[in-house]
mmCIF file of C-alpha atoms in Angstrom:
data_model
loop_
_atom_site.group_PDB
_atom_site.id
_atom_site.type_symbol
_atom_site.label_atom_id
_atom_site.label_comp_id
_atom_site.label_asym_id
_atom_site.label_seq_id
_atom_site.Cartn_x
_atom_site.Cartn_y
_atom_site.Cartn_z
ATOM 1 C CA MET A 1 -65.547 -89.774 -57.284
ATOM 2 C CA MET A 2 -64.941 -87.929 -60.841
ATOM 3 C CA GLY A 3 -64.753 -84.834 -59.389
ATOM 4 C CA LYS A 4 -61.498 -83.938 -59.130
ATOM 5 C CA ALA A 5 -60.536 -85.416 -62.378
ATOM 6 C CA ASP A 6 -60.341 -83.030 -65.209
ATOM 7 C CA LEU A 7 -62.095 -84.872 -67.688
ATOM 8 C CA ARG A 8 -61.740 -82.199 -70.456
ATOM 9 C CA GLY A 9 -57.654 -82.821 -70.373
ATOM 10 C CA ILE A 10 -58.245 -86.394 -70.762
ATOM 11 C CA LEU A 11 -60.414 -86.018 -73.420
ATOM 12 C CA LYS A 12 -57.828 -84.251 -75.115
ATOM 13 C CA ASP A 13 -55.110 -86.695 -74.768
ATOM 14 C CA TRP A 14 -55.227 -88.084 -78.332
ATOM 15 C CA ARG A 15 -51.855 -89.842 -77.893
ATOM 16 C CA LEU A 16 -53.645 -91.991 -75.158
ATOM 17 C CA HIS A 17 -56.582 -92.926 -76.740
ATOM 18 C CA ALA A 18 -54.375 -93.873 -80.170
ATOM 19 C CA VAL A 19 -52.587 -95.864 -78.057
ATOM 20 C CA VAL A 20 -55.635 -97.793 -76.925
ATOM 21 C CA PHE A 21 -57.598 -97.847 -80.521
ATOM 22 C CA ILE A 22 -54.411 -99.721 -81.836
ATOM 23 C CA ILE A 23 -54.134 -102.143 -78.568
ATOM 24 C CA VAL A 24 -57.722 -102.887 -79.404
ATOM 25 C CA CYS A 25 -57.693 -103.087 -83.488
ATOM 26 C CA VAL A 26 -54.834 -105.484 -82.757
ATOM 27 C CA THR A 27 -56.182 -107.941 -80.199
ATOM 28 C CA GLU A 28 -59.526 -107.860 -81.582
ATOM 29 C CA ALA A 29 -57.860 -108.855 -85.075
ATOM 30 C CA ILE A 30 -55.834 -111.590 -83.271
ATOM 31 C CA GLY A 31 -59.233 -112.777 -81.852
ATOM 32 C CA GLN A 32 -59.953 -115.639 -79.176
ATOM 33 C CA PHE A 33 -58.196 -118.993 -78.394
ATOM 34 C CA SER A 34 -58.958 -121.654 -76.245
ATOM 35 C CA PHE A 35 -57.323 -124.673 -75.225
ATOM 36 C CA LYS A 36 -58.940 -127.867 -73.952
ATOM 37 C CA VAL A 37 -57.662 -128.807 -70.613
ATOM 38 C CA GLY A 38 -58.748 -132.095 -68.951
ATOM 39 C CA PRO A 39 -62.832 -131.355 -68.178
ATOM 40 C CA GLY A 40 -62.667 -127.367 -69.226
ATOM 41 C CA VAL A 41 -61.161 -125.091 -71.354
ATOM 42 C CA ILE A 42 -58.300 -122.356 -70.797
ATOM 43 C CA LEU A 43 -60.019 -119.153 -72.624
ATOM 44 C CA LEU A 44 -57.856 -116.519 -73.980
ATOM 45 C CA LEU A 45 -59.626 -113.424 -75.207
ATOM 46 C CA PRO A 46 -58.632 -110.360 -76.759
ATOM 47 C CA MET A 47 -59.381 -108.376 -73.419
ATOM 48 C CA VAL A 48 -56.451 -110.384 -71.781
ATOM 49 C CA TYR A 49 -54.038 -109.575 -74.516
ATOM 50 C CA ALA A 50 -54.854 -106.022 -74.506
ATOM 51 C CA PHE A 51 -54.279 -105.692 -70.642
ATOM 52 C CA ILE A 52 -50.879 -107.362 -70.867
ATOM 53 C CA ILE A 53 -50.158 -105.517 -74.106
ATOM 54 C CA GLY A 54 -51.402 -101.911 -72.156
ATOM 55 C CA LEU A 55 -49.284 -103.046 -69.229
ATOM 56 C CA ALA A 56 -46.027 -103.710 -71.218
ATOM 57 C CA LEU A 57 -46.557 -100.617 -73.332
ATOM 58 C CA PHE A 58 -46.434 -98.424 -70.026
ATOM 59 C CA PHE A 59 -42.660 -99.530 -69.523
ATOM 60 C CA THR A 60 -42.098 -98.059 -73.223
ATOM 61 C CA PRO A 61 -41.399 -94.435 -73.913
ATOM 62 C CA LEU A 62 -45.026 -94.447 -75.958
ATOM 63 C CA VAL A 63 -46.748 -94.279 -72.651
ATOM 64 C CA ASN A 64 -46.171 -91.859 -70.004
ATOM 65 C CA GLU A 65 -47.036 -91.462 -66.444
ATOM 66 C CA LYS A 66 -49.686 -88.631 -67.335
ATOM 67 C CA MET A 67 -51.272 -90.936 -69.728
ATOM 68 C CA ALA A 68 -51.780 -93.527 -67.135
ATOM 69 C CA LYS A 69 -53.460 -91.166 -64.767
ATOM 70 C CA ASN A 70 -55.659 -90.219 -67.445
ATOM 71 C CA ALA A 71 -56.845 -93.524 -68.047
ATOM 72 C CA GLU A 72 -58.328 -94.270 -64.942
ATOM 73 C CA PRO A 73 -61.491 -92.051 -65.420
ATOM 74 C CA LEU A 74 -62.144 -94.098 -69.027
ATOM 75 C CA ILE A 75 -61.957 -97.300 -67.056
ATOM 76 C CA VAL A 76 -64.409 -96.122 -64.762
ATOM 77 C CA LEU A 77 -66.961 -94.744 -67.190
ATOM 78 C CA GLY A 78 -66.159 -97.573 -69.773
ATOM 79 C CA VAL A 79 -67.163 -99.971 -67.078
ATOM 80 C CA THR A 80 -70.774 -98.344 -66.920
ATOM 81 C CA LEU A 81 -70.980 -99.171 -70.728
ATOM 82 C CA LEU A 82 -70.556 -102.766 -69.462
ATOM 83 C CA ILE A 83 -73.104 -102.823 -66.569
ATOM 84 C CA ALA A 84 -75.803 -100.818 -68.904
ATOM 85 C CA LYS A 85 -74.976 -103.762 -71.545
ATOM 86 C CA ILE A 86 -75.568 -106.500 -68.984
ATOM 87 C CA GLY A 87 -78.792 -104.864 -68.047
ATOM 88 C CA VAL A 88 -80.368 -104.839 -71.558
ATOM 89 C CA THR A 89 -79.120 -108.469 -71.820
ATOM 90 C CA ILE A 90 -81.147 -109.490 -68.736
ATOM 91 C CA GLY A 91 -84.447 -107.714 -69.331
ATOM 92 C CA PRO A 92 -85.826 -109.899 -72.052
ATOM 93 C CA GLN A 93 -84.929 -112.882 -70.133
ATOM 94 C CA ILE A 94 -87.316 -111.795 -67.096
ATOM 95 C CA GLU A 95 -89.805 -114.303 -68.081
ATOM 96 C CA ALA A 96 -86.986 -117.094 -67.436
ATOM 97 C CA LEU A 97 -85.516 -115.343 -64.318
ATOM 98 C CA ILE A 98 -89.199 -115.544 -62.523
ATOM 99 C CA ALA A 99 -89.966 -119.070 -63.970
ATOM 100 C CA ALA A 100 -86.546 -120.230 -62.635
ATOM 101 C CA GLY A 101 -87.920 -119.444 -58.914
ATOM 102 C CA PRO A 102 -87.095 -119.276 -55.539
ATOM 103 C CA ALA A 103 -84.341 -121.889 -55.908
ATOM 104 C CA LEU A 104 -82.128 -119.787 -58.033
ATOM 105 C CA VAL A 105 -82.763 -116.480 -56.231
ATOM 106 C CA LEU A 106 -81.665 -118.053 -52.799
ATOM 107 C CA GLN A 107 -78.668 -119.679 -54.857
ATOM 108 C CA GLU A 108 -77.468 -116.202 -54.604
ATOM 109 C CA ILE A 109 -77.238 -116.878 -51.030
ATOM 110 C CA GLY A 110 -74.522 -119.539 -51.711
ATOM 111 C CA ASN A 111 -72.344 -116.994 -53.435
ATOM 112 C CA LEU A 112 -71.386 -115.917 -50.110
ATOM 113 C CA GLY A 113 -69.512 -118.938 -49.643
ATOM 114 C CA THR A 114 -66.619 -116.409 -51.154
ATOM 115 C CA ILE A 115 -66.366 -114.432 -48.336
ATOM 116 C CA PHE A 116 -66.488 -117.424 -45.722
ATOM 117 C CA PHE A 117 -64.054 -119.157 -47.571
ATOM 118 C CA ALA A 118 -61.684 -116.485 -49.170
ATOM 119 C CA LEU A 119 -61.773 -113.652 -46.935
ATOM 120 C CA PRO A 120 -60.214 -115.154 -43.945
ATOM 121 C CA LEU A 121 -57.399 -116.732 -46.475
ATOM 122 C CA ALA A 122 -56.872 -113.467 -48.013
ATOM 123 C CA VAL A 123 -56.417 -111.669 -44.502
ATOM 124 C CA LEU A 124 -54.258 -114.483 -43.485
ATOM 125 C CA LEU A 125 -51.886 -114.584 -46.392
ATOM 126 C CA GLY A 126 -51.704 -110.382 -45.377
ATOM 127 C CA PHE A 127 -53.820 -108.711 -47.979
ATOM 128 C CA LYS A 128 -55.118 -105.206 -46.571
ATOM 129 C CA ARG A 129 -58.215 -103.826 -48.148
ATOM 130 C CA GLU A 130 -57.187 -105.739 -51.575
ATOM 131 C CA SER A 131 -58.993 -108.648 -49.915
ATOM 132 C CA ILE A 132 -62.612 -106.820 -49.977
ATOM 133 C CA GLY A 133 -61.820 -106.380 -53.736
ATOM 134 C CA MET A 134 -60.883 -109.754 -53.885
ATOM 135 C CA THR A 135 -63.512 -111.902 -51.991
ATOM 136 C CA HIS A 136 -66.820 -109.860 -51.435
ATOM 137 C CA SER A 137 -67.755 -111.723 -54.971
ATOM 138 C CA ILE A 138 -66.658 -114.182 -57.534
ATOM 139 C CA GLY A 139 -65.446 -111.149 -59.267
ATOM 140 C CA ARG A 140 -67.048 -110.782 -62.596
ATOM 141 C CA GLU A 141 -68.057 -107.506 -64.859
ATOM 142 C CA PRO A 142 -71.047 -106.333 -62.378
ATOM 143 C CA ASN A 143 -68.455 -106.621 -59.371
ATOM 144 C CA VAL A 144 -65.815 -105.032 -61.118
ATOM 145 C CA GLY A 145 -68.214 -101.959 -62.153
ATOM 146 C CA LEU A 146 -69.051 -102.011 -58.560
ATOM 147 C CA ILE A 147 -65.631 -101.702 -56.717
ATOM 148 C CA VAL A 148 -64.239 -99.341 -59.443
ATOM 149 C CA ASN A 149 -67.497 -97.109 -59.016
ATOM 150 C CA LYS A 150 -67.111 -97.070 -55.144
ATOM 151 C CA PHE A 151 -63.648 -96.835 -54.735
ATOM 152 C CA GLY A 152 -61.910 -95.555 -57.958
ATOM 153 C CA PHE A 153 -59.625 -97.709 -60.007
ATOM 154 C CA ASP A 154 -56.536 -96.390 -58.416
ATOM 155 C CA SER A 155 -57.347 -98.294 -55.119
ATOM 156 C CA PRO A 156 -56.346 -101.482 -53.244
ATOM 157 C CA GLU A 157 -60.025 -102.669 -53.506
ATOM 158 C CA ALA A 158 -59.568 -102.623 -57.387
ATOM 159 C CA ARG A 159 -56.280 -104.129 -57.786
ATOM 160 C CA GLY A 160 -58.019 -107.222 -55.922
ATOM 161 C CA VAL A 161 -60.777 -107.426 -57.608
ATOM 162 C CA MET A 162 -59.125 -106.952 -61.282
ATOM 163 C CA ALA A 163 -56.507 -109.782 -59.793
ATOM 164 C CA VAL A 164 -59.755 -111.998 -59.444
ATOM 165 C CA TYR A 165 -61.109 -110.641 -62.695
ATOM 166 C CA ILE A 166 -58.440 -111.357 -64.760
ATOM 167 C CA PHE A 167 -57.227 -114.819 -63.592
ATOM 168 C CA GLY A 168 -61.135 -115.894 -63.277
ATOM 169 C CA THR A 169 -61.479 -114.890 -67.269
ATOM 170 C CA VAL A 170 -58.351 -117.167 -68.177
ATOM 171 C CA PHE A 171 -58.473 -119.907 -65.812
ATOM 172 C CA GLY A 172 -61.914 -119.791 -64.371
ATOM 173 C CA ALA A 173 -63.592 -122.351 -66.469
ATOM 174 C CA VAL A 174 -60.980 -124.777 -66.065
ATOM 175 C CA PHE A 175 -60.785 -124.632 -62.677
ATOM 176 C CA LEU A 176 -64.657 -124.796 -61.895
ATOM 177 C CA GLY A 177 -64.607 -127.813 -64.179
ATOM 178 C CA LEU A 178 -61.999 -129.583 -62.640
ATOM 179 C CA ILE A 179 -63.421 -128.948 -58.893
ATOM 180 C CA ALA A 180 -67.225 -129.766 -60.263
ATOM 181 C CA GLY A 181 -66.192 -132.978 -61.608
ATOM 182 C CA PHE A 182 -64.020 -134.161 -58.508
ATOM 183 C CA LEU A 183 -66.779 -133.230 -56.491
ATOM 184 C CA ALA A 184 -69.657 -134.331 -58.285
ATOM 185 C CA THR A 185 -68.251 -137.671 -58.565
ATOM 186 C CA THR A 186 -66.939 -138.110 -55.081
ATOM 187 C CA SER A 187 -69.446 -135.981 -53.119
ATOM 188 C CA PRO A 188 -72.991 -136.806 -51.925
ATOM 189 C CA ILE A 189 -74.035 -133.984 -53.234
ATOM 190 C CA HIS A 190 -76.673 -134.161 -56.365
ATOM 191 C CA PRO A 191 -75.053 -133.255 -59.752
ATOM 192 C CA LEU A 192 -78.081 -130.925 -60.495
ATOM 193 C CA SER A 193 -77.061 -128.963 -57.526
ATOM 194 C CA PHE A 194 -73.513 -128.664 -58.902
ATOM 195 C CA ALA A 195 -75.197 -127.588 -62.491
ATOM 196 C CA MET A 196 -76.660 -124.797 -60.771
ATOM 197 C CA ALA A 197 -73.784 -123.738 -58.761
ATOM 198 C CA SER A 198 -71.540 -123.682 -61.917
ATOM 199 C CA GLY A 199 -73.277 -121.326 -64.189
ATOM 200 C CA VAL A 200 -71.564 -121.324 -67.525
ATOM 201 C CA GLY A 201 -68.167 -123.046 -68.211
ATOM 202 C CA SER A 202 -68.556 -126.220 -66.224
ATOM 203 C CA GLY A 203 -72.050 -127.234 -67.580
ATOM 204 C CA SER A 204 -70.586 -129.049 -70.446
ATOM 205 C CA MET A 205 -68.661 -131.142 -67.982
ATOM 206 C CA MET A 206 -71.193 -132.037 -65.735
ATOM 207 C CA VAL A 207 -73.078 -133.299 -68.986
ATOM 208 C CA ALA A 208 -70.055 -135.645 -69.977
ATOM 209 C CA ALA A 209 -70.319 -137.284 -66.436
ATOM 210 C CA PHE A 210 -73.907 -137.745 -66.232
ATOM 211 C CA PRO A 211 -75.384 -137.835 -69.645
ATOM 212 C CA GLU A 212 -78.768 -138.892 -68.616
ATOM 213 C CA LEU A 213 -79.331 -135.634 -67.014
ATOM 214 C CA GLU A 214 -77.973 -133.649 -69.933
ATOM 215 C CA ASP A 215 -81.084 -131.266 -70.924
ATOM 216 C CA GLN A 216 -81.973 -130.544 -67.149
ATOM 217 C CA ILE A 217 -77.922 -129.582 -66.710
ATOM 218 C CA VAL A 218 -78.107 -127.302 -69.140
ATOM 219 C CA ALA A 219 -81.038 -125.527 -68.272
ATOM 220 C CA PHE A 220 -79.938 -125.417 -64.590
ATOM 221 C CA ALA A 221 -76.659 -123.996 -65.831
ATOM 222 C CA GLY A 222 -77.608 -121.454 -68.154
ATOM 223 C CA ALA A 223 -80.553 -119.933 -65.880
ATOM 224 C CA SER A 224 -78.007 -119.991 -62.821
ATOM 225 C CA ASN A 225 -75.553 -118.023 -65.053
ATOM 226 C CA LEU A 226 -77.993 -115.463 -66.039
ATOM 227 C CA LEU A 227 -79.179 -115.152 -62.912
ATOM 228 C CA SER A 228 -75.825 -114.470 -61.390
ATOM 229 C CA LEU A 229 -75.285 -111.430 -63.797
ATOM 230 C CA GLY A 230 -78.757 -109.790 -63.192
ATOM 231 C CA THR A 231 -79.283 -110.392 -59.370
ATOM 232 C CA GLY A 232 -75.115 -110.435 -58.765
ATOM 233 C CA LEU A 233 -74.771 -106.950 -59.030
ATOM 234 C CA PHE A 234 -77.486 -106.057 -56.885
ATOM 235 C CA PHE A 235 -76.811 -108.763 -54.341
ATOM 236 C CA SER A 236 -73.414 -107.617 -53.996
ATOM 237 C CA ILE A 237 -74.316 -103.856 -53.679
ATOM 238 C CA PHE A 238 -76.590 -104.782 -50.920
ATOM 239 C CA VAL A 239 -75.102 -107.732 -49.111
ATOM 240 C CA GLY A 240 -72.002 -109.079 -50.550
ATOM 241 C CA LEU A 241 -69.918 -105.943 -50.426
ATOM 242 C CA PRO A 242 -71.160 -104.147 -46.931
ATOM 243 C CA LEU A 243 -70.797 -107.611 -45.248
ATOM 244 C CA THR A 244 -67.088 -108.556 -46.525
ATOM 245 C CA GLU A 245 -66.225 -105.143 -45.216
ATOM 246 C CA LYS A 246 -67.687 -105.402 -41.922
ATOM 247 C CA LEU A 247 -66.003 -108.796 -41.410
ATOM 248 C CA TYR A 248 -62.529 -107.329 -43.121
ATOM 249 C CA THR A 249 -63.007 -104.673 -40.193
ATOM 250 C CA LEU A 250 -63.345 -107.282 -37.397
ATOM 251 C CA MET A 251 -60.453 -109.512 -38.650
ATOM 252 C CA SER A 252 -57.836 -107.230 -39.233
ATOM 253 C CA ASN A 253 -58.848 -105.513 -35.696
ATOM 254 C CA ARG A 254 -58.312 -108.971 -34.348
ATOM 255 C CA LYS A 255 -55.143 -109.679 -36.139
ATOM 256 C CA ASN A 256 -53.769 -106.148 -35.096
ATOM 257 C CA ARG A 257 -54.587 -106.677 -31.223
ATOM 258 C CA LYS A 258 -52.760 -110.164 -31.553
ATOM 259 C CA SER A 259 -49.750 -108.948 -33.169
ATOM 260 C CA VAL A 260 -49.314 -105.934 -30.483
ATOM 261 C CA THR A 261 -49.855 -108.020 -27.273
ATOM 262 C CA HIS A 262 -47.759 -110.508 -29.199
ATOM 263 C CA LYS A 263 -44.960 -107.796 -29.479
ATOM 264 C CA GLY A 264 -45.939 -106.312 -26.270
ATOM 265 C CA GLY A 265 -45.244 -109.024 -24.410
ATOM 266 C CA ASN A 266 -47.192 -108.110 -21.575
ATOM 267 C CA PRO A 267 -46.806 -110.624 -18.752
ATOM 268 C CA ASN A 268 -50.291 -109.097 -17.100
ATOM 269 C CA VAL A 269 -52.183 -109.926 -19.909
ATOM 270 C CA MET B 1 -73.614 -80.466 -63.436
ATOM 271 C CA PHE B 2 -74.317 -79.671 -67.012
ATOM 272 C CA LYS B 3 -70.497 -79.772 -67.304
ATOM 273 C CA ASN B 4 -70.550 -82.722 -65.761
ATOM 274 C CA ILE B 5 -73.078 -84.353 -68.254
ATOM 275 C CA THR B 6 -71.124 -82.946 -71.074
ATOM 276 C CA GLU B 7 -67.817 -84.299 -70.100
ATOM 277 C CA TRP B 8 -69.264 -87.874 -69.500
ATOM 278 C CA THR B 9 -71.308 -87.903 -72.696
ATOM 279 C CA LEU B 10 -67.908 -86.979 -74.738
ATOM 280 C CA VAL B 11 -65.398 -89.274 -72.981
ATOM 281 C CA LEU B 12 -68.056 -92.238 -73.194
ATOM 282 C CA GLY B 13 -68.219 -91.248 -76.577
ATOM 283 C CA VAL B 14 -64.435 -91.611 -77.557
ATOM 284 C CA PHE B 15 -64.885 -95.079 -75.824
ATOM 285 C CA GLY B 16 -67.719 -95.797 -77.547
ATOM 286 C CA ILE B 17 -65.923 -95.180 -81.074
ATOM 287 C CA VAL B 18 -62.781 -97.308 -79.832
ATOM 288 C CA ALA B 19 -65.363 -100.096 -78.916
ATOM 289 C CA THR B 20 -67.378 -99.711 -82.187
ATOM 290 C CA LEU B 21 -64.514 -100.002 -84.337
ATOM 291 C CA GLY B 22 -63.252 -102.899 -82.307
ATOM 292 C CA ASN B 23 -66.608 -104.659 -82.577
ATOM 293 C CA TRP B 24 -66.075 -104.340 -86.368
ATOM 294 C CA ILE B 25 -63.040 -105.829 -85.851
ATOM 295 C CA GLY B 26 -63.488 -108.668 -83.802
ATOM 296 C CA TYR B 27 -67.189 -109.778 -84.205
ATOM 297 C CA GLU B 28 -67.868 -108.325 -87.796
ATOM 298 C CA VAL B 29 -70.816 -105.742 -87.292
ATOM 299 C CA LEU B 30 -70.497 -102.745 -89.469
ATOM 300 C CA PRO B 31 -69.763 -99.873 -87.066
ATOM 301 C CA TRP B 32 -73.401 -98.085 -88.566
ATOM 302 C CA GLU B 33 -74.845 -101.098 -87.184
ATOM 303 C CA ALA B 34 -73.534 -100.788 -83.971
ATOM 304 C CA ILE B 35 -73.858 -97.313 -83.414
ATOM 305 C CA PRO B 36 -77.731 -96.744 -82.200
ATOM 306 C CA GLY B 37 -76.821 -99.507 -79.590
ATOM 307 C CA ILE B 38 -73.443 -97.939 -78.469
ATOM 308 C CA ILE B 39 -75.651 -94.635 -77.880
ATOM 309 C CA ILE B 40 -78.391 -96.298 -76.381
ATOM 310 C CA LEU B 41 -75.811 -97.702 -73.845
ATOM 311 C CA ILE B 42 -74.024 -94.201 -73.473
ATOM 312 C CA VAL B 43 -77.718 -92.330 -72.484
ATOM 313 C CA VAL B 44 -78.248 -95.178 -69.954
ATOM 314 C CA SER B 45 -74.687 -94.558 -68.142
ATOM 315 C CA VAL B 46 -75.152 -91.118 -68.449
ATOM 316 C CA ILE B 47 -78.468 -91.008 -66.714
ATOM 317 C CA GLY B 48 -77.075 -93.449 -64.027
ATOM 318 C CA LEU B 49 -74.474 -91.148 -63.286
ATOM 319 C CA ILE B 50 -76.688 -88.348 -62.862
ATOM 320 C CA LEU B 51 -78.626 -90.130 -60.654
ATOM 321 C CA GLU B 52 -75.806 -91.136 -58.344
ATOM 322 C CA LYS B 53 -75.483 -87.454 -58.209
ATOM 323 C CA ILE B 54 -78.786 -86.013 -57.306
ATOM 324 C CA VAL B 55 -80.653 -88.829 -55.401
ATOM 325 C CA PRO B 56 -79.969 -89.148 -51.912
ATOM 326 C CA GLY B 57 -78.884 -92.399 -50.394
ATOM 327 C CA ASN B 58 -75.680 -94.677 -51.427
ATOM 328 C CA LEU B 59 -76.891 -96.653 -54.239
ATOM 329 C CA PRO B 60 -73.617 -96.411 -56.600
ATOM 330 C CA ALA B 61 -74.164 -95.305 -60.410
ATOM 331 C CA VAL B 62 -73.788 -99.058 -61.239
ATOM 332 C CA GLY B 63 -77.117 -99.877 -59.673
ATOM 333 C CA TYR B 64 -79.009 -97.280 -61.431
ATOM 334 C CA ILE B 65 -77.489 -98.345 -64.784
ATOM 335 C CA GLY B 66 -78.061 -102.021 -64.363
ATOM 336 C CA LEU B 67 -81.646 -101.210 -63.301
ATOM 337 C CA ILE B 68 -82.434 -98.805 -66.132
ATOM 338 C CA GLY B 69 -80.944 -101.226 -68.449
ATOM 339 C CA ILE B 70 -83.022 -104.043 -67.157
ATOM 340 C CA ILE B 71 -86.178 -101.920 -67.373
ATOM 341 C CA ILE B 72 -85.917 -100.356 -71.001
ATOM 342 C CA SER B 73 -85.271 -103.932 -72.275
ATOM 343 C CA LEU B 74 -88.307 -105.649 -70.546
ATOM 344 C CA PRO B 75 -90.760 -107.214 -72.837
ATOM 345 C CA TRP B 76 -93.722 -105.335 -71.930
ATOM 346 C CA VAL B 77 -91.810 -101.806 -71.999
ATOM 347 C CA PRO B 78 -92.794 -99.915 -75.036
ATOM 348 C CA GLY B 79 -89.771 -99.760 -77.617
ATOM 349 C CA SER B 80 -87.855 -102.294 -75.970
ATOM 350 C CA GLU B 81 -87.588 -104.397 -79.304
ATOM 351 C CA PHE B 82 -85.571 -101.429 -80.652
ATOM 352 C CA VAL B 83 -83.557 -101.493 -77.456
ATOM 353 C CA VAL B 84 -82.736 -105.107 -77.421
ATOM 354 C CA GLU B 85 -82.378 -105.316 -81.302
ATOM 355 C CA TRP B 86 -79.962 -102.305 -81.618
ATOM 356 C CA THR B 87 -77.658 -103.154 -78.311
ATOM 357 C CA SER B 88 -77.666 -106.726 -79.256
ATOM 358 C CA LYS B 89 -75.423 -105.693 -82.003
ATOM 359 C CA VAL B 90 -72.628 -104.624 -79.538
ATOM 360 C CA SER B 91 -70.562 -107.455 -78.191
ATOM 361 C CA ILE B 92 -70.040 -107.281 -74.378
ATOM 362 C CA LEU B 93 -66.403 -108.675 -75.024
ATOM 363 C CA ALA B 94 -65.696 -105.495 -77.546
ATOM 364 C CA LEU B 95 -66.852 -102.874 -74.495
ATOM 365 C CA ALA B 96 -64.446 -105.238 -72.494
ATOM 366 C CA THR B 97 -61.556 -105.087 -74.701
ATOM 367 C CA PRO B 98 -60.852 -100.847 -74.731
ATOM 368 C CA ILE B 99 -61.422 -101.183 -70.624
ATOM 369 C CA LEU B 100 -58.588 -103.743 -70.055
ATOM 370 C CA ALA B 101 -56.522 -101.851 -72.218
ATOM 371 C CA TYR B 102 -56.714 -98.703 -70.395
ATOM 372 C CA ALA B 103 -56.414 -100.752 -67.011
ATOM 373 C CA GLY B 104 -53.341 -102.316 -68.549
ATOM 374 C CA ILE B 105 -51.839 -98.749 -69.009
ATOM 375 C CA SER B 106 -53.309 -97.388 -65.580
ATOM 376 C CA ILE B 107 -51.667 -100.602 -63.759
ATOM 377 C CA GLY B 108 -48.495 -100.154 -65.465
ATOM 378 C CA SER B 109 -47.935 -97.047 -63.124
ATOM 379 C CA ASN B 110 -48.821 -98.622 -60.196
ATOM 380 C CA TRP B 111 -47.169 -101.979 -61.264
ATOM 381 C CA ALA B 112 -45.261 -102.162 -57.566
ATOM 382 C CA ASP B 113 -48.312 -102.461 -56.117
ATOM 383 C CA PHE B 114 -50.268 -104.834 -58.327
ATOM 384 C CA ARG B 115 -47.090 -107.307 -58.469
ATOM 385 C CA LYS B 116 -46.935 -107.536 -54.695
ATOM 386 C CA LEU B 117 -50.326 -109.134 -55.030
ATOM 387 C CA GLY B 118 -48.405 -111.769 -56.684
ATOM 388 C CA ILE B 119 -48.782 -115.714 -56.158
ATOM 389 C CA ARG B 120 -51.101 -115.207 -53.005
ATOM 390 C CA SER B 121 -53.561 -113.479 -55.214
ATOM 391 C CA VAL B 122 -53.897 -116.654 -57.342
ATOM 392 C CA ILE B 123 -54.393 -118.503 -54.290
ATOM 393 C CA VAL B 124 -57.039 -116.483 -52.994
ATOM 394 C CA ALA B 125 -58.723 -116.307 -56.151
ATOM 395 C CA LEU B 126 -58.727 -120.199 -56.449
ATOM 396 C CA MET B 127 -60.622 -119.945 -53.297
ATOM 397 C CA VAL B 128 -63.058 -117.397 -54.182
ATOM 398 C CA PHE B 129 -64.170 -119.858 -57.068
ATOM 399 C CA PHE B 130 -64.009 -122.676 -54.582
ATOM 400 C CA GLY B 131 -65.931 -121.120 -51.858
ATOM 401 C CA THR B 132 -68.433 -119.631 -54.576
ATOM 402 C CA PHE B 133 -69.120 -122.813 -56.051
ATOM 403 C CA VAL B 134 -69.544 -125.087 -52.688
ATOM 404 C CA GLY B 135 -71.624 -122.574 -50.877
ATOM 405 C CA SER B 136 -73.961 -122.312 -54.165
ATOM 406 C CA ALA B 137 -73.971 -126.225 -54.595
ATOM 407 C CA LEU B 138 -75.206 -126.648 -50.796
ATOM 408 C CA ILE B 139 -77.723 -124.378 -50.989
ATOM 409 C CA ALA B 140 -78.787 -125.900 -54.486
ATOM 410 C CA GLU B 141 -78.905 -129.079 -52.946
ATOM 411 C CA ILE B 142 -80.931 -128.017 -49.996
ATOM 412 C CA ILE B 143 -83.685 -126.174 -52.348
ATOM 413 C CA LEU B 144 -83.886 -128.677 -54.488
ATOM 414 C CA ARG B 145 -84.459 -131.433 -51.991
ATOM 415 C CA TRP B 146 -87.064 -129.443 -50.366
ATOM 416 C CA GLN B 147 -88.623 -128.989 -53.663
ATOM 417 C CA GLY B 148 -88.425 -132.660 -54.206
ATOM 418 C CA ILE B 149 -86.757 -132.463 -57.570
ATOM 419 C CA ILE B 150 -83.898 -134.662 -56.389
#
């Protein structure tokens, strides 16, 4: 994937690195903000400002088309550092993960829910290969890494996963908090099941709704979040992504056939 | 191959410098405290990128990188305490910020394509979270019941 890019030229694009360096300094200096909204928080992180500022700068003379092209391999390589960091975070927790047992491992299967709920919707809304990036997983760092690694950054799949990633970073906790609170009180499913499903973010909300289960909820949510980072990557590689691609091909074939017969209006069919 | 390795290392080095300084400004970790951790992460990444090229099969580099990261930080692997200690000085958010800065610049040139995603992508994103959440809760419910915990 990196074969055609001239990395040496990119390395010498000092203007690009200087612009990014300034963006990073400014956004990290601003720091993070969070607003409490209902049961959750809206999270504004330096990376979100960095994305917006980078995007805005493209439309100024400071950044040109060549720099934008040169930025792509840096994203692909930069994400590998993120994955390495996630790896070394999981290693020390291995015993906790093993102790968490089969419940948490099998729970990963539940994450396939996104494919069955969201992929048909994405195809219905007219998305093409973007829908693969959007719906193969919940779109966190390991999944961004996988998609960018496999398809490159300048691809519809990467645009899809980036959209979900950025939206999820800012609004994910609030949304999960809202639906967790709503479903936990209105559905017959046990609050501990929701705690396991929610990982970080809505754990606090679950505690608010069921204070007598606090310790258990925090433990379940924490273990679940760790696991979804650790197993999420490998589950996406071997199950989530191939399955999404298969289903996508199936669905888009069907859709195409339908629209063809529709337009063709063949009375003999 | 050797050319690849040098270039990956250099590009990751540039990235590492930016991240280290961001780590200093945003998370108050002095650069020389973070540098050993950054170097470890760069080495892991480069090894993963090499393995993707030379090992037959379709496992992407991120698969190898995640796996190596996990292995070298396992408690019973010699030296893992240094890996864990040094890499803990590098905030994951400090790594994400420069990635998203580069991503913003890059998406600028594909802005027409990205904008087309628009409000529809928000609807899909909500369904992604909803689907994952409900799917996971249902599986959890089945297992917790089967284990007799609830």
